[in-house]
Amino acid sequence: ERLGIGLGREVWNMSLDGGQFSGALLVALKQREQWPKSLKLVIWEFSENALSLPLTADEQALLARIP
């Protein structure tokens, strides 16, 4: 909330309890049509502990779509 006030802009918090490495990002990507056209920046923060976990099936599917 403070970031949005400081920037004078709307800031979405898409955090997800237990989202591990990419849970919240995968949910947000599925909702891209709802993102405002003015969106300019996505900040993705995750726990470094998640880096040692194996990729989930959703993460593997997303990576498979990247050229």
mmCIF file with all atom_site columns, N, CA, C and O in Angstrom, residues 8-51:
data_model
loop_
_atom_site.group_PDB
_atom_site.id
_atom_site.type_symbol
_atom_site.label_atom_id
_atom_site.label_alt_id
_atom_site.label_comp_id
_atom_site.label_asym_id
_atom_site.label_entity_id
_atom_site.label_seq_id
_atom_site.pdbx_PDB_ins_code
_atom_site.Cartn_x
_atom_site.Cartn_y
_atom_site.Cartn_z
_atom_site.occupancy
_atom_site.B_iso_or_equiv
_atom_site.pdbx_formal_charge
_atom_site.auth_seq_id
_atom_site.auth_comp_id
_atom_site.auth_asym_id
_atom_site.auth_atom_id
_atom_site.pdbx_PDB_model_num
ATOM 1   N N  . GLY A 1 8  ? 2.142  7.240   -6.349  1.00 0.00 ? 8  GLY A N  1
ATOM 2   C CA . GLY A 1 8  ? 0.958  7.926   -6.849  1.00 0.00 ? 8  GLY A CA 1
ATOM 3   C C  . GLY A 1 8  ? 0.240  7.105   -7.904  1.00 0.00 ? 8  GLY A C  1
ATOM 4   O O  . GLY A 1 8  ? -0.409 7.640   -8.794  1.00 0.00 ? 8  GLY A O  1
ATOM 5   N N  . ARG A 1 9  ? 0.371  5.777   -7.812  1.00 0.00 ? 9  ARG A N  1
ATOM 6   C CA . ARG A 1 9  ? -0.232 4.870   -8.796  1.00 0.00 ? 9  ARG A CA 1
ATOM 7   C C  . ARG A 1 9  ? -0.795 3.647   -8.082  1.00 0.00 ? 9  ARG A C  1
ATOM 8   O O  . ARG A 1 9  ? -0.382 3.311   -6.981  1.00 0.00 ? 9  ARG A O  1
ATOM 9   N N  . GLU A 1 10 ? -1.687 2.967   -8.780  1.00 0.00 ? 10 GLU A N  1
ATOM 10  C CA . GLU A 1 10 ? -2.225 1.718   -8.260  1.00 0.00 ? 10 GLU A CA 1
ATOM 11  C C  . GLU A 1 10 ? -1.147 0.639   -8.312  1.00 0.00 ? 10 GLU A C  1
ATOM 12  O O  . GLU A 1 10 ? -0.433 0.508   -9.303  1.00 0.00 ? 10 GLU A O  1
ATOM 13  N N  . VAL A 1 11 ? -1.013 -0.117  -7.232  1.00 0.00 ? 11 VAL A N  1
ATOM 14  C CA . VAL A 1 11 ? -0.061 -1.232  -7.171  1.00 0.00 ? 11 VAL A CA 1
ATOM 15  C C  . VAL A 1 11 ? -0.840 -2.475  -6.753  1.00 0.00 ? 11 VAL A C  1
ATOM 16  O O  . VAL A 1 11 ? -1.526 -2.471  -5.742  1.00 0.00 ? 11 VAL A O  1
ATOM 17  N N  . TRP A 1 12 ? -0.750 -3.505  -7.562  1.00 0.00 ? 12 TRP A N  1
ATOM 18  C CA . TRP A 1 12 ? -1.422 -4.766  -7.231  1.00 0.00 ? 12 TRP A CA 1
ATOM 19  C C  . TRP A 1 12 ? -0.487 -5.640  -6.425  1.00 0.00 ? 12 TRP A C  1
ATOM 20  O O  . TRP A 1 12 ? 0.689  -5.756  -6.728  1.00 0.00 ? 12 TRP A O  1
ATOM 21  N N  . ASN A 1 13 ? -1.020 -6.309  -5.425  1.00 0.00 ? 13 ASN A N  1
ATOM 22  C CA . ASN A 1 13 ? -0.268 -7.300  -4.667  1.00 0.00 ? 13 ASN A CA 1
ATOM 23  C C  . ASN A 1 13 ? -0.886 -8.645  -4.993  1.00 0.00 ? 13 ASN A C  1
ATOM 24  O O  . ASN A 1 13 ? -2.010 -8.932  -4.618  1.00 0.00 ? 13 ASN A O  1
ATOM 25  N N  . MET A 1 14 ? -0.161 -9.455  -5.697  1.00 0.00 ? 14 MET A N  1
ATOM 26  C CA . MET A 1 14 ? -0.667 -10.755 -6.130  1.00 0.00 ? 14 MET A CA 1
ATOM 27  C C  . MET A 1 14 ? -0.036 -11.884 -5.317  1.00 0.00 ? 14 MET A C  1
ATOM 28  O O  . MET A 1 14 ? 0.134  -12.991 -5.823  1.00 0.00 ? 14 MET A O  1
ATOM 29  N N  . SER A 1 15 ? 0.316  -11.590 -4.077  1.00 0.00 ? 15 SER A N  1
ATOM 30  C CA . SER A 1 15 ? 0.981  -12.611 -3.275  1.00 0.00 ? 15 SER A CA 1
ATOM 31  C C  . SER A 1 15 ? 0.049  -13.801 -3.047  1.00 0.00 ? 15 SER A C  1
ATOM 32  O O  . SER A 1 15 ? -1.173 -13.680 -3.090  1.00 0.00 ? 15 SER A O  1
ATOM 33  N N  . LEU A 1 16 ? 0.656  -14.950 -2.818  1.00 0.00 ? 16 LEU A N  1
ATOM 34  C CA . LEU A 1 16 ? -0.091 -16.188 -2.664  1.00 0.00 ? 16 LEU A CA 1
ATOM 35  C C  . LEU A 1 16 ? 0.588  -17.020 -1.588  1.00 0.00 ? 16 LEU A C  1
ATOM 36  O O  . LEU A 1 16 ? 1.756  -17.414 -1.762  1.00 0.00 ? 16 LEU A O  1
ATOM 37  N N  . ASP A 1 17 ? -0.096 -17.267 -0.494  1.00 0.00 ? 17 ASP A N  1
ATOM 38  C CA . ASP A 1 17 ? 0.477  -18.101 0.559   1.00 0.00 ? 17 ASP A CA 1
ATOM 39  C C  . ASP A 1 17 ? 0.794  -19.480 0.000   1.00 0.00 ? 17 ASP A C  1
ATOM 40  O O  . ASP A 1 17 ? -0.029 -20.097 -0.677  1.00 0.00 ? 17 ASP A O  1
ATOM 41  N N  . GLY A 1 18 ? 1.997  -19.948 0.253   1.00 0.00 ? 18 GLY A N  1
ATOM 42  C CA . GLY A 1 18 ? 2.418  -21.257 -0.227  1.00 0.00 ? 18 GLY A CA 1
ATOM 43  C C  . GLY A 1 18 ? 2.672  -21.291 -1.724  1.00 0.00 ? 18 GLY A C  1
ATOM 44  O O  . GLY A 1 18 ? 2.750  -22.354 -2.316  1.00 0.00 ? 18 GLY A O  1
ATOM 45  N N  . GLY A 1 19 ? 2.837  -20.124 -2.340  1.00 0.00 ? 19 GLY A N  1
ATOM 46  C CA . GLY A 1 19 ? 3.031  -20.051 -3.781  1.00 0.00 ? 19 GLY A CA 1
ATOM 47  C C  . GLY A 1 19 ? 4.382  -20.536 -4.254  1.00 0.00 ? 19 GLY A C  1
ATOM 48  O O  . GLY A 1 19 ? 4.593  -20.707 -5.448  1.00 0.00 ? 19 GLY A O  1
ATOM 49  N N  . GLN A 1 20 ? 5.282  -20.752 -3.312  1.00 0.00 ? 20 GLN A N  1
ATOM 50  C CA . GLN A 1 20 ? 6.635  -21.213 -3.631  1.00 0.00 ? 20 GLN A CA 1
ATOM 51  C C  . GLN A 1 20 ? 7.309  -20.306 -4.656  1.00 0.00 ? 20 GLN A C  1
ATOM 52  O O  . GLN A 1 20 ? 7.238  -19.104 -4.558  1.00 0.00 ? 20 GLN A O  1
ATOM 53  N N  . PHE A 1 21 ? 7.913  -20.875 -5.675  1.00 0.00 ? 21 PHE A N  1
ATOM 54  C CA . PHE A 1 21 ? 8.722  -20.113 -6.625  1.00 0.00 ? 21 PHE A CA 1
ATOM 55  C C  . PHE A 1 21 ? 7.880  -19.271 -7.574  1.00 0.00 ? 21 PHE A C  1
ATOM 56  O O  . PHE A 1 21 ? 8.170  -18.122 -7.829  1.00 0.00 ? 21 PHE A O  1
ATOM 57  N N  . SER A 1 22 ? 6.826  -19.840 -8.119  1.00 0.00 ? 22 SER A N  1
ATOM 58  C CA . SER A 1 22 ? 6.106  -19.122 -9.167  1.00 0.00 ? 22 SER A CA 1
ATOM 59  C C  . SER A 1 22 ? 4.594  -19.155 -9.043  1.00 0.00 ? 22 SER A C  1
ATOM 60  O O  . SER A 1 22 ? 3.905  -18.734 -9.971  1.00 0.00 ? 22 SER A O  1
ATOM 61  N N  . GLY A 1 23 ? 4.069  -19.616 -7.940  1.00 0.00 ? 23 GLY A N  1
ATOM 62  C CA . GLY A 1 23 ? 2.617  -19.763 -7.796  1.00 0.00 ? 23 GLY A CA 1
ATOM 63  C C  . GLY A 1 23 ? 1.836  -18.500 -8.111  1.00 0.00 ? 23 GLY A C  1
ATOM 64  O O  . GLY A 1 23 ? 0.913  -18.518 -8.930  1.00 0.00 ? 23 GLY A O  1
ATOM 65  N N  . ALA A 1 24 ? 2.197  -17.382 -7.489  1.00 0.00 ? 24 ALA A N  1
ATOM 66  C CA . ALA A 1 24 ? 1.476  -16.132 -7.727  1.00 0.00 ? 24 ALA A CA 1
ATOM 67  C C  . ALA A 1 24 ? 1.674  -15.638 -9.158  1.00 0.00 ? 24 ALA A C  1
ATOM 68  O O  . ALA A 1 24 ? 0.747  -15.118 -9.775  1.00 0.00 ? 24 ALA A O  1
ATOM 69  N N  . LEU A 1 25 ? 2.875  -15.810 -9.699  1.00 0.00 ? 25 LEU A N  1
ATOM 70  C CA . LEU A 1 25 ? 3.140  -15.378 -11.070 1.00 0.00 ? 25 LEU A CA 1
ATOM 71  C C  . LEU A 1 25 ? 2.302  -16.185 -12.058 1.00 0.00 ? 25 LEU A C  1
ATOM 72  O O  . LEU A 1 25 ? 1.730  -15.628 -13.000 1.00 0.00 ? 25 LEU A O  1
ATOM 73  N N  . LEU A 1 26 ? 2.196  -17.485 -11.867 1.00 0.00 ? 26 LEU A N  1
ATOM 74  C CA . LEU A 1 26 ? 1.398  -18.318 -12.770 1.00 0.00 ? 26 LEU A CA 1
ATOM 75  C C  . LEU A 1 26 ? -0.075 -17.920 -12.727 1.00 0.00 ? 26 LEU A C  1
ATOM 76  O O  . LEU A 1 26 ? -0.741 -17.867 -13.761 1.00 0.00 ? 26 LEU A O  1
ATOM 77  N N  . VAL A 1 27 ? -0.589 -17.616 -11.532 1.00 0.00 ? 27 VAL A N  1
ATOM 78  C CA . VAL A 1 27 ? -1.975 -17.152 -11.408 1.00 0.00 ? 27 VAL A CA 1
ATOM 79  C C  . VAL A 1 27 ? -2.143 -15.823 -12.138 1.00 0.00 ? 27 VAL A C  1
ATOM 80  O O  . VAL A 1 27 ? -3.093 -15.630 -12.891 1.00 0.00 ? 27 VAL A O  1
ATOM 81  N N  . ALA A 1 28 ? -1.201 -14.906 -11.936 1.00 0.00 ? 28 ALA A N  1
ATOM 82  C CA . ALA A 1 28 ? -1.276 -13.588 -12.580 1.00 0.00 ? 28 ALA A CA 1
ATOM 83  C C  . ALA A 1 28 ? -1.205 -13.705 -14.098 1.00 0.00 ? 28 ALA A C  1
ATOM 84  O O  . ALA A 1 28 ? -1.928 -13.000 -14.813 1.00 0.00 ? 28 ALA A O  1
ATOM 85  N N  . LEU A 1 29 ? -0.362 -14.584 -14.615 1.00 0.00 ? 29 LEU A N  1
ATOM 86  C CA . LEU A 1 29 ? -0.234 -14.742 -16.062 1.00 0.00 ? 29 LEU A CA 1
ATOM 87  C C  . LEU A 1 29 ? -1.524 -15.257 -16.688 1.00 0.00 ? 29 LEU A C  1
ATOM 88  O O  . LEU A 1 29 ? -1.857 -14.903 -17.821 1.00 0.00 ? 29 LEU A O  1
ATOM 89  N N  . LYS A 1 30 ? -2.272 -16.070 -15.951 1.00 0.00 ? 30 LYS A N  1
ATOM 90  C CA . LYS A 1 30 ? -3.543 -16.581 -16.464 1.00 0.00 ? 30 LYS A CA 1
ATOM 91  C C  . LYS A 1 30 ? -4.604 -15.479 -16.535 1.00 0.00 ? 30 LYS A C  1
ATOM 92  O O  . LYS A 1 30 ? -5.629 -15.642 -17.189 1.00 0.00 ? 30 LYS A O  1
ATOM 93  N N  . GLN A 1 31 ? -4.344 -14.363 -15.844 1.00 0.00 ? 31 GLN A N  1
ATOM 94  C CA . GLN A 1 31 ? -5.301 -13.255 -15.804 1.00 0.00 ? 31 GLN A CA 1
ATOM 95  C C  . GLN A 1 31 ? -4.826 -12.058 -16.627 1.00 0.00 ? 31 GLN A C  1
ATOM 96  O O  . GLN A 1 31 ? -5.288 -10.941 -16.434 1.00 0.00 ? 31 GLN A O  1
ATOM 97  N N  . ARG A 1 32 ? -3.948 -12.268 -17.572 1.00 0.00 ? 32 ARG A N  1
ATOM 98  C CA . ARG A 1 32 ? -3.355 -11.170 -18.351 1.00 0.00 ? 32 ARG A CA 1
ATOM 99  C C  . ARG A 1 32 ? -4.371 -10.295 -19.053 1.00 0.00 ? 32 ARG A C  1
ATOM 100 O O  . ARG A 1 32 ? -4.158 -9.096  -19.203 1.00 0.00 ? 32 ARG A O  1
ATOM 101 N N  . GLU A 1 33 ? -5.475 -10.857 -19.497 1.00 0.00 ? 33 GLU A N  1
ATOM 102 C CA . GLU A 1 33 ? -6.486 -10.060 -20.182 1.00 0.00 ? 33 GLU A CA 1
ATOM 103 C C  . GLU A 1 33 ? -7.073 -8.982  -19.273 1.00 0.00 ? 33 GLU A C  1
ATOM 104 O O  . GLU A 1 33 ? -7.589 -7.981  -19.738 1.00 0.00 ? 33 GLU A O  1
ATOM 105 N N  . GLN A 1 34 ? -6.990 -9.187  -17.963 1.00 0.00 ? 34 GLN A N  1
ATOM 106 C CA . GLN A 1 34 ? -7.529 -8.233  -16.997 1.00 0.00 ? 34 GLN A CA 1
ATOM 107 C C  . GLN A 1 34 ? -6.516 -7.152  -16.610 1.00 0.00 ? 34 GLN A C  1
ATOM 108 O O  . GLN A 1 34 ? -6.873 -6.201  -15.922 1.00 0.00 ? 34 GLN A O  1
ATOM 109 N N  . TRP A 1 35 ? -5.280 -7.298  -17.041 1.00 0.00 ? 35 TRP A N  1
ATOM 110 C CA . TRP A 1 35 ? -4.262 -6.309  -16.696 1.00 0.00 ? 35 TRP A CA 1
ATOM 111 C C  . TRP A 1 35 ? -4.579 -5.000  -17.416 1.00 0.00 ? 35 TRP A C  1
ATOM 112 O O  . TRP A 1 35 ? -4.979 -5.004  -18.581 1.00 0.00 ? 35 TRP A O  1
ATOM 113 N N  . PRO A 1 36 ? -4.367 -3.874  -16.746 1.00 0.00 ? 36 PRO A N  1
ATOM 114 C CA . PRO A 1 36 ? -4.611 -2.595  -17.424 1.00 0.00 ? 36 PRO A CA 1
ATOM 115 C C  . PRO A 1 36 ? -3.596 -2.367  -18.544 1.00 0.00 ? 36 PRO A C  1
ATOM 116 O O  . PRO A 1 36 ? -2.459 -2.819  -18.468 1.00 0.00 ? 36 PRO A O  1
ATOM 117 N N  . LYS A 1 37 ? -4.031 -1.688  -19.595 1.00 0.00 ? 37 LYS A N  1
ATOM 118 C CA . LYS A 1 37 ? -3.139 -1.391  -20.731 1.00 0.00 ? 37 LYS A CA 1
ATOM 119 C C  . LYS A 1 37 ? -1.963 -0.524  -20.294 1.00 0.00 ? 37 LYS A C  1
ATOM 120 O O  . LYS A 1 37 ? -0.927 -0.510  -20.936 1.00 0.00 ? 37 LYS A O  1
ATOM 121 N N  . SER A 1 38 ? -2.119 0.196   -19.185 1.00 0.00 ? 38 SER A N  1
ATOM 122 C CA . SER A 1 38 ? -1.059 1.092   -18.707 1.00 0.00 ? 38 SER A CA 1
ATOM 123 C C  . SER A 1 38 ? 0.034  0.361   -17.917 1.00 0.00 ? 38 SER A C  1
ATOM 124 O O  . SER A 1 38 ? 1.015  0.981   -17.515 1.00 0.00 ? 38 SER A O  1
ATOM 125 N N  . LEU A 1 39 ? -0.114 -0.959  -17.715 1.00 0.00 ? 39 LEU A N  1
ATOM 126 C CA . LEU A 1 39 ? 0.878  -1.725  -16.956 1.00 0.00 ? 39 LEU A CA 1
ATOM 127 C C  . LEU A 1 39 ? 2.248  -1.624  -17.614 1.00 0.00 ? 39 LEU A C  1
ATOM 128 O O  . LEU A 1 39 ? 2.397  -1.868  -18.806 1.00 0.00 ? 39 LEU A O  1
ATOM 129 N N  . LYS A 1 40 ? 3.250  -1.264  -16.820 1.00 0.00 ? 40 LYS A N  1
ATOM 130 C CA . LYS A 1 40 ? 4.594  -1.100  -17.364 1.00 0.00 ? 40 LYS A CA 1
ATOM 131 C C  . LYS A 1 40 ? 5.638  -1.966  -16.675 1.00 0.00 ? 40 LYS A C  1
ATOM 132 O O  . LYS A 1 40 ? 6.722  -2.145  -17.192 1.00 0.00 ? 40 LYS A O  1
ATOM 133 N N  . LEU A 1 41 ? 5.333  -2.476  -15.507 1.00 0.00 ? 41 LEU A N  1
ATOM 134 C CA . LEU A 1 41 ? 6.344  -3.169  -14.726 1.00 0.00 ? 41 LEU A CA 1
ATOM 135 C C  . LEU A 1 41 ? 5.718  -4.261  -13.883 1.00 0.00 ? 41 LEU A C  1
ATOM 136 O O  . LEU A 1 41 ? 4.672  -4.053  -13.277 1.00 0.00 ? 41 LEU A O  1
ATOM 137 N N  . VAL A 1 42 ? 6.362  -5.420  -13.872 1.00 0.00 ? 42 VAL A N  1
ATOM 138 C CA . VAL A 1 42 ? 5.971  -6.513  -12.993 1.00 0.00 ? 42 VAL A CA 1
ATOM 139 C C  . VAL A 1 42 ? 7.176  -6.824  -12.117 1.00 0.00 ? 42 VAL A C  1
ATOM 140 O O  . VAL A 1 42 ? 8.273  -7.058  -12.624 1.00 0.00 ? 42 VAL A O  1
ATOM 141 N N  . ILE A 1 43 ? 6.970  -6.800  -10.809 1.00 0.00 ? 43 ILE A N  1
ATOM 142 C CA . ILE A 1 43 ? 8.030  -7.154  -9.863  1.00 0.00 ? 43 ILE A CA 1
ATOM 143 C C  . ILE A 1 43 ? 7.660  -8.507  -9.281  1.00 0.00 ? 43 ILE A C  1
ATOM 144 O O  . ILE A 1 43 ? 6.594  -8.678  -8.711  1.00 0.00 ? 43 ILE A O  1
ATOM 145 N N  . TRP A 1 44 ? 8.557  -9.449  -9.453  1.00 0.00 ? 44 TRP A N  1
ATOM 146 C CA . TRP A 1 44 ? 8.307  -10.806 -8.999  1.00 0.00 ? 44 TRP A CA 1
ATOM 147 C C  . TRP A 1 44 ? 9.289  -11.103 -7.879  1.00 0.00 ? 44 TRP A C  1
ATOM 148 O O  . TRP A 1 44 ? 10.496 -11.121 -8.092  1.00 0.00 ? 44 TRP A O  1
ATOM 149 N N  . GLU A 1 45 ? 8.770  -11.328 -6.690  1.00 0.00 ? 45 GLU A N  1
ATOM 150 C CA . GLU A 1 45 ? 9.611  -11.614 -5.529  1.00 0.00 ? 45 GLU A CA 1
ATOM 151 C C  . GLU A 1 45 ? 9.266  -13.011 -5.023  1.00 0.00 ? 45 GLU A C  1
ATOM 152 O O  . GLU A 1 45 ? 8.102  -13.389 -4.970  1.00 0.00 ? 45 GLU A O  1
ATOM 153 N N  . PHE A 1 46 ? 10.291 -13.757 -4.666  1.00 0.00 ? 46 PHE A N  1
ATOM 154 C CA . PHE A 1 46 ? 10.062 -15.102 -4.157  1.00 0.00 ? 46 PHE A CA 1
ATOM 155 C C  . PHE A 1 46 ? 11.122 -15.432 -3.117  1.00 0.00 ? 46 PHE A C  1
ATOM 156 O O  . PHE A 1 46 ? 12.171 -14.811 -3.067  1.00 0.00 ? 46 PHE A O  1
ATOM 157 N N  . SER A 1 47 ? 10.849 -16.424 -2.322  1.00 0.00 ? 47 SER A N  1
ATOM 158 C CA . SER A 1 47 ? 11.784 -16.870 -1.296  1.00 0.00 ? 47 SER A CA 1
ATOM 159 C C  . SER A 1 47 ? 12.949 -17.610 -1.950  1.00 0.00 ? 47 SER A C  1
ATOM 160 O O  . SER A 1 47 ? 12.742 -18.451 -2.830  1.00 0.00 ? 47 SER A O  1
ATOM 161 N N  . GLU A 1 48 ? 14.166 -17.305 -1.533  1.00 0.00 ? 48 GLU A N  1
ATOM 162 C CA . GLU A 1 48 ? 15.311 -18.018 -2.114  1.00 0.00 ? 48 GLU A CA 1
ATOM 163 C C  . GLU A 1 48 ? 15.275 -19.501 -1.758  1.00 0.00 ? 48 GLU A C  1
ATOM 164 O O  . GLU A 1 48 ? 15.878 -20.312 -2.448  1.00 0.00 ? 48 GLU A O  1
ATOM 165 N N  . ASN A 1 49 ? 14.547 -19.866 -0.719  1.00 0.00 ? 49 ASN A N  1
ATOM 166 C CA . ASN A 1 49 ? 14.398 -21.292 -0.384  1.00 0.00 ? 49 ASN A CA 1
ATOM 167 C C  . ASN A 1 49 ? 13.691 -22.045 -1.509  1.00 0.00 ? 49 ASN A C  1
ATOM 168 O O  . ASN A 1 49 ? 13.918 -23.233 -1.710  1.00 0.00 ? 49 ASN A O  1
ATOM 169 N N  . ALA A 1 50 ? 12.848 -21.342 -2.259  1.00 0.00 ? 50 ALA A N  1
ATOM 170 C CA . ALA A 1 50 ? 12.108 -21.978 -3.350  1.00 0.00 ? 50 ALA A CA 1
ATOM 171 C C  . ALA A 1 50 ? 13.029 -22.386 -4.490  1.00 0.00 ? 50 ALA A C  1
ATOM 172 O O  . ALA A 1 50 ? 12.662 -23.234 -5.303  1.00 0.00 ? 50 ALA A O  1
ATOM 173 N N  . LEU A 1 51 ? 14.213 -21.814 -4.568  1.00 0.00 ? 51 LEU A N  1
ATOM 174 C CA . LEU A 1 51 ? 15.130 -22.130 -5.663  1.00 0.00 ? 51 LEU A CA 1
ATOM 175 C C  . LEU A 1 51 ? 15.639 -23.573 -5.611  1.00 0.00 ? 51 LEU A C  1
ATOM 176 O O  . LEU A 1 51 ? 16.074 -24.110 -6.627  1.00 0.00 ? 51 LEU A O  1
#
